[in-house]
Amino acid sequence: MEISPYVGGRSVADGHANTIKLSSNESALGPSPRAQAAYRELAGALHRYPDGGATDLRRALGALHGIDPERIVCGNGSDELLQLLAHAYAGPGDEVIYSRHGFLVYPLATLAVGATPVVAPETEYTADVDAILSLVSERTRIVYLANPNNPTGTYIPRGELRRLWGGLPEHVVLVVDSAYAEFVTATDYDPGLELARMAPNVVMTRTFSKAYGLAALRLGWAYAAPAIIDVIHRIRGPFNANAAALAAALAALEDQDHIDRSRRDNEACRGALAARLAACGLHVVPSVCNFLLVRFPDEPGRGAAAADRYLSERGVVARRMEPYHLGDCLRITVGLEAENEVVAQVLEAFMAAPAAEAGAER
């Protein structure tokens, strides 16, 4: 009963038939046309069980990333895999570390298995390796690290990731959650692939929900040492990845041009939107993802809650950040160019309006 259920981003702005939904970090371009076609083609085979081993998809992932498909396990979104890792490696009396503004699934998964969440402070909205290592004890079983992080959009570079792993005892599992890896273009970024390849206590998780645009189908995957993959196979559901998801994901992997376009469009649109918001007096946390964390002034009528109301009244849905200890911020997904233009214009008007008007509810 200590668990507060996860609540996703709102989908609708009341009173608006056409909401601009920028609350859930969904792909602006949506899925590849090939993935859509593969999904439709499966309609006549819905009475058949999926391949419980996700064999073809694991082989395709192995070929794309140059890794052993036998060291890959798929799940019902990467969320399921994050929870299975807690189930496998932590329990009552154990501790699990994550950073203060890390993904909410980490403490939920920890509490669900009776373990104790331990929160490491961040520096400039970014995971702090020294802070994490200072909290490691003989009771620590897992360290969850979102890299890049949701909801801040920040990341730690390759050297810091390696330093974090190097400072952990062998009994601690480092879980590198790289859900947004496909959007990152920074040359010093490492999604955790190399660490997971060589270290027996590192897991990298990925998802098809973000850049691949398959959030509705719930499909993720993990790469780790054979011993960890063996454990996850023992406790996962026998058909935890559905056939439609597997077919669409396989087709999506074959269309890397679509991923390249999504990455390029996101980078251009993110930069333009960030510049507009910063120009009107808002603090925008530098992001490598498909969203921006925007901090609002601590002034009556100018705060994040008032901005959220102002946006919603004009048909735009962003994400409130109180559950992440960021009550002065909104997280705004980078949308299509026209959607971003609306967001920029609305927030420019919000910041320019008299405070009483900006903060008033209609």
XYZ file of C-alpha atoms in Angstrom:
362
model
C 0.000 0.000 0.000
C 3.029 2.273 -0.040
C 2.867 2.216 -3.831
C 1.217 5.131 -5.606
C 0.017 3.711 -8.930
C 1.727 5.032 -12.025
C -0.355 7.635 -13.840
C 0.429 8.293 -17.492
C 0.205 11.605 -19.292
C -3.231 13.033 -20.043
C -4.520 12.496 -23.567
C -7.298 15.069 -23.775
C -7.713 18.775 -23.070
C -11.280 19.273 -21.917
C -13.398 21.237 -24.358
C -11.086 20.647 -27.334
C -11.924 18.177 -30.083
C -8.355 18.180 -31.428
C -5.940 18.030 -28.526
C -2.225 18.494 -29.149
C -0.934 15.703 -26.922
C 2.624 16.346 -25.794
C 2.493 14.552 -22.458
C 3.850 11.047 -23.099
C 7.034 11.400 -25.192
C 5.475 9.602 -28.134
C 7.111 9.670 -31.555
C 6.165 12.767 -33.536
C 6.375 10.900 -36.849
C 4.738 7.706 -35.632
C 5.731 4.216 -36.781
C 7.326 3.210 -40.053
C 4.858 2.494 -42.867
C 6.426 -0.968 -43.032
C 5.534 -1.573 -39.388
C 1.963 -0.455 -40.014
C 1.689 -2.810 -42.971
C 3.057 -5.743 -40.963
C 0.524 -5.025 -38.208
C -2.369 -5.046 -40.674
C -1.175 -8.230 -42.361
C -1.394 -10.104 -39.068
C -5.152 -9.570 -38.770
C -5.972 -12.979 -40.203
C -3.748 -14.832 -37.731
C -4.987 -13.436 -34.431
C -6.055 -16.904 -33.299
C -2.413 -18.067 -33.251
C -0.115 -17.723 -30.243
C 3.012 -15.621 -30.769
C 6.513 -17.042 -30.839
C 7.247 -17.213 -27.116
C 10.953 -16.786 -27.731
C 10.661 -13.795 -30.110
C 13.213 -15.659 -32.224
C 13.094 -13.640 -35.450
C 13.090 -10.315 -33.644
C 16.030 -11.259 -31.431
C 17.997 -12.328 -34.497
C 17.229 -9.033 -36.214
C 18.236 -7.051 -33.128
C 21.442 -9.052 -32.907
C 22.283 -8.341 -36.546
C 21.503 -4.615 -36.251
C 23.528 -4.058 -33.087
C 26.233 -6.680 -33.599
C 25.320 -8.675 -30.493
C 24.466 -12.272 -29.640
C 20.683 -12.831 -29.973
C 20.896 -15.512 -27.286
C 21.708 -12.704 -24.842
C 18.508 -10.804 -25.660
C 15.124 -11.179 -23.984
C 11.950 -9.381 -25.039
C 9.151 -8.150 -22.838
C 5.811 -6.386 -22.672
C 7.498 -3.007 -22.919
C 10.809 -2.347 -21.216
C 8.689 -1.600 -18.122
C 8.049 -5.316 -17.692
C 11.742 -6.108 -17.939
C 12.620 -3.453 -15.352
C 10.064 -5.013 -13.014
C 11.274 -8.558 -13.687
C 14.813 -7.524 -12.791
C 13.587 -6.252 -9.427
C 11.654 -9.479 -8.932
C 14.754 -11.531 -9.731
C 17.423 -9.664 -7.803
C 15.843 -7.754 -4.907
C 13.500 -8.450 -2.017
C 12.792 -7.644 1.645
C 15.868 -6.265 3.392
C 17.529 -5.262 0.118
C 18.056 -1.771 -1.285
C 17.705 -0.427 -4.814
C 19.288 2.881 -5.849
C 18.023 5.312 -8.450
C 18.496 9.047 -9.032
C 16.087 11.622 -7.601
C 14.448 12.550 -10.882
C 14.648 9.044 -12.351
C 11.814 7.136 -14.023
C 8.923 6.395 -11.640
C 8.876 2.690 -12.485
C 12.094 2.192 -10.486
C 10.663 2.898 -7.016
C 7.390 1.171 -7.953
C 9.213 -2.010 -8.985
C 11.357 -1.827 -5.848
C 8.428 -1.467 -3.461
C 6.505 -4.210 -5.260
C 9.134 -6.784 -4.260
C 9.435 -5.521 -0.686
C 12.816 -3.850 -1.152
C 13.741 -0.325 -0.065
C 14.203 2.477 -2.615
C 17.280 4.640 -2.022
C 17.287 7.998 -3.782
C 20.544 9.586 -4.964
C 20.629 13.375 -5.411
C 21.297 14.770 -8.873
C 23.493 17.618 -10.059
C 22.027 20.043 -12.600
C 19.176 17.631 -13.328
C 21.713 14.920 -14.170
C 22.588 11.644 -12.457
C 25.601 12.090 -10.151
C 27.921 9.077 -10.190
C 29.628 9.986 -6.920
C 26.278 10.464 -5.177
C 25.088 7.057 -6.367
C 28.289 5.282 -5.333
C 28.226 6.918 -1.905
C 24.894 5.196 -1.195
C 25.987 1.680 -2.143
C 26.028 -0.727 0.786
C 26.094 -4.462 1.399
C 22.290 -4.331 1.093
C 22.347 -2.788 -2.395
C 21.180 -5.197 -5.080
C 20.279 -3.025 -8.083
C 21.171 0.409 -9.428
C 18.697 1.723 -11.996
C 20.072 4.397 -14.304
C 18.017 5.956 -17.088
C 20.536 7.184 -19.626
C 19.363 9.482 -21.060
C 16.954 10.221 -18.257
C 13.225 10.719 -18.320
C 11.981 13.350 -17.422
C 15.092 15.565 -17.475
C 16.454 14.645 -20.919
C 20.032 14.642 -19.615
C 22.670 11.900 -19.818
C 26.021 10.900 -18.397
C 28.793 10.270 -20.941
C 30.556 7.019 -21.668
C 33.392 7.606 -19.218
C 31.046 8.358 -16.331
C 28.951 5.282 -17.096
C 32.062 3.132 -17.012
C 33.149 4.808 -13.756
C 29.774 4.058 -12.177
C 30.023 0.387 -13.085
C 33.640 0.223 -11.921
C 32.669 1.515 -8.489
C 29.957 -1.080 -7.892
C 30.509 -4.370 -6.054
C 30.101 -7.483 -8.173
C 26.864 -8.433 -6.431
C 25.099 -5.250 -7.603
C 23.239 -5.337 -10.935
C 23.534 -2.122 -12.937
C 20.454 -1.636 -15.109
C 21.018 0.933 -17.861
C 17.612 1.996 -19.140
C 18.271 3.400 -22.624
C 14.701 3.918 -23.789
C 15.603 7.100 -25.666
C 18.920 5.930 -27.127
C 17.782 6.184 -30.744
C 17.313 9.946 -30.396
C 20.809 10.656 -29.050
C 23.455 12.053 -31.401
C 26.112 13.033 -28.837
C 29.416 11.378 -29.694
C 30.304 10.643 -26.058
C 27.067 8.754 -25.411
C 26.996 5.001 -24.752
C 23.638 3.234 -24.285
C 25.334 0.580 -22.180
C 25.784 -1.920 -24.978
C 29.526 -2.392 -24.528
C 29.306 -2.653 -20.746
C 26.554 -5.248 -21.000
C 28.635 -7.166 -23.533
C 31.649 -7.505 -21.240
C 30.307 -7.273 -17.676
C 28.384 -10.049 -15.897
C 26.353 -7.595 -13.801
C 25.112 -5.052 -16.384
C 21.770 -5.047 -18.188
C 20.826 -2.674 -20.990
C 17.107 -2.206 -21.659
C 15.574 -0.655 -24.797
C 12.079 -0.050 -26.122
C 10.098 0.162 -29.346
C 7.737 2.717 -27.775
C 9.742 5.869 -28.455
C 11.705 6.405 -31.680
C 10.118 3.351 -33.313
C 6.640 4.700 -32.575
C 5.084 1.436 -31.367
C 3.953 2.536 -27.901
C 0.487 0.991 -28.342
C 1.946 -2.484 -28.874
C 4.148 -2.582 -25.729
C 7.456 -4.150 -26.680
C 10.883 -3.817 -25.140
C 14.098 -5.815 -24.973
C 17.085 -6.336 -22.724
C 20.661 -7.377 -23.388
C 22.844 -8.871 -20.666
C 25.157 -11.718 -19.682
C 23.745 -15.218 -20.300
C 23.190 -15.853 -16.581
C 20.938 -12.792 -16.204
C 19.022 -13.559 -19.399
C 18.486 -17.109 -18.154
C 16.973 -15.804 -14.921
C 14.588 -13.459 -16.753
C 13.444 -16.261 -19.050
C 12.625 -18.364 -15.993
C 10.242 -15.791 -14.503
C 8.733 -13.999 -17.495
C 5.381 -14.970 -18.956
C 5.597 -17.585 -21.727
C 3.978 -15.266 -24.309
C 4.837 -11.871 -22.876
C 5.403 -10.246 -26.297
C 2.333 -10.340 -28.526
C 2.408 -11.361 -32.181
C 1.350 -7.969 -33.544
C 4.133 -6.263 -31.632
C 6.733 -8.758 -32.822
C 5.674 -8.444 -36.466
C 5.557 -4.648 -36.416
C 8.877 -4.363 -34.580
C 10.618 -6.687 -37.024
C 9.402 -4.566 -39.946
C 10.371 -1.371 -38.106
C 13.935 -2.618 -37.644
C 14.183 -3.088 -41.390
C 13.337 0.584 -41.964
C 16.274 2.385 -40.389
C 15.746 5.268 -42.821
C 12.587 6.058 -40.852
C 14.552 6.077 -37.587
C 17.191 8.335 -39.139
C 14.487 10.759 -40.256
C 12.858 10.702 -36.813
C 16.209 11.469 -35.207
C 16.996 14.346 -37.584
C 13.535 15.884 -37.349
C 13.537 15.593 -33.564
C 16.921 17.266 -33.221
C 15.920 20.187 -35.433
C 12.505 20.670 -33.840
C 13.836 20.267 -30.289
C 16.467 22.931 -30.843
C 13.996 25.364 -32.375
C 11.424 24.873 -29.621
C 14.023 25.148 -26.861
C 15.306 28.426 -28.314
C 11.803 29.905 -28.509
C 10.979 28.955 -24.926
C 14.293 30.219 -23.579
C 13.810 33.514 -25.425
C 10.576 34.195 -23.563
C 12.250 33.775 -20.169
C 11.815 30.084 -19.390
C 14.594 27.785 -18.193
C 14.921 24.819 -20.558
C 17.050 21.906 -19.381
C 19.392 20.788 -22.214
C 17.928 17.578 -23.627
C 19.123 14.820 -25.953
C 15.679 13.198 -26.066
C 12.358 13.916 -27.778
C 11.109 16.110 -24.953
C 12.049 19.201 -22.966
C 11.915 19.795 -19.230
C 10.861 23.417 -18.791
C 11.149 25.234 -15.462
C 8.739 28.080 -14.746
C 9.275 31.124 -12.505
C 8.441 30.968 -8.826
C 5.995 33.824 -9.131
C 2.226 34.042 -8.602
C 0.458 33.252 -11.837
C 3.669 32.236 -13.602
C 4.327 28.773 -12.146
C 4.099 25.374 -13.804
C 0.539 24.732 -12.606
C -0.671 28.012 -14.085
C 1.186 27.292 -17.336
C -0.361 23.833 -17.516
C -3.851 25.312 -17.170
C -3.067 27.975 -19.768
C -1.866 25.343 -22.243
C -4.776 22.995 -21.582
C -7.325 25.789 -22.067
C -5.837 26.254 -25.526
C -5.850 22.564 -26.448
C -2.279 21.590 -25.523
C -1.558 18.815 -23.007
C 1.860 18.741 -21.319
C 3.011 16.666 -18.332
C 3.003 17.882 -14.731
C 6.125 16.890 -12.822
C 5.158 16.796 -9.134
C 5.647 12.993 -8.887
C 9.264 13.529 -9.979
C 9.933 16.218 -7.323
C 9.897 18.840 -10.058
C 6.776 20.781 -9.210
C 8.111 23.934 -10.854
C 8.476 22.201 -14.218
C 6.474 20.837 -17.124
C 7.725 18.153 -19.484
C 6.800 18.883 -23.085
C 7.194 16.310 -25.845
C 8.733 17.562 -29.085
C 5.919 17.248 -31.586
C 5.485 18.005 -35.254
C 6.677 21.422 -36.413
C 3.144 22.845 -36.450
C 2.450 21.513 -32.951
C 5.657 22.988 -31.608
C 4.730 26.343 -33.120
C 1.450 26.306 -31.196
C 3.265 25.461 -27.953
C 5.773 28.256 -28.493
C 3.085 30.822 -29.260
C 0.944 29.820 -26.282
C 3.835 29.964 -23.811
C 5.094 33.227 -25.276
C 1.633 34.653 -24.665
C 1.571 33.160 -21.170
C 4.854 34.776 -20.226
C 3.905 38.121 -21.803
C 0.442 38.375 -20.241
C -0.081 40.132 -16.901
C 0.481 37.589 -14.128
C -3.125 37.728 -12.915
C -4.411 36.984 -16.420
C -1.870 34.232 -17.077
C -2.656 32.468 -13.828
C -6.426 32.779 -13.977
C -8.583 29.797 -14.764
C -11.309 30.271 -17.336
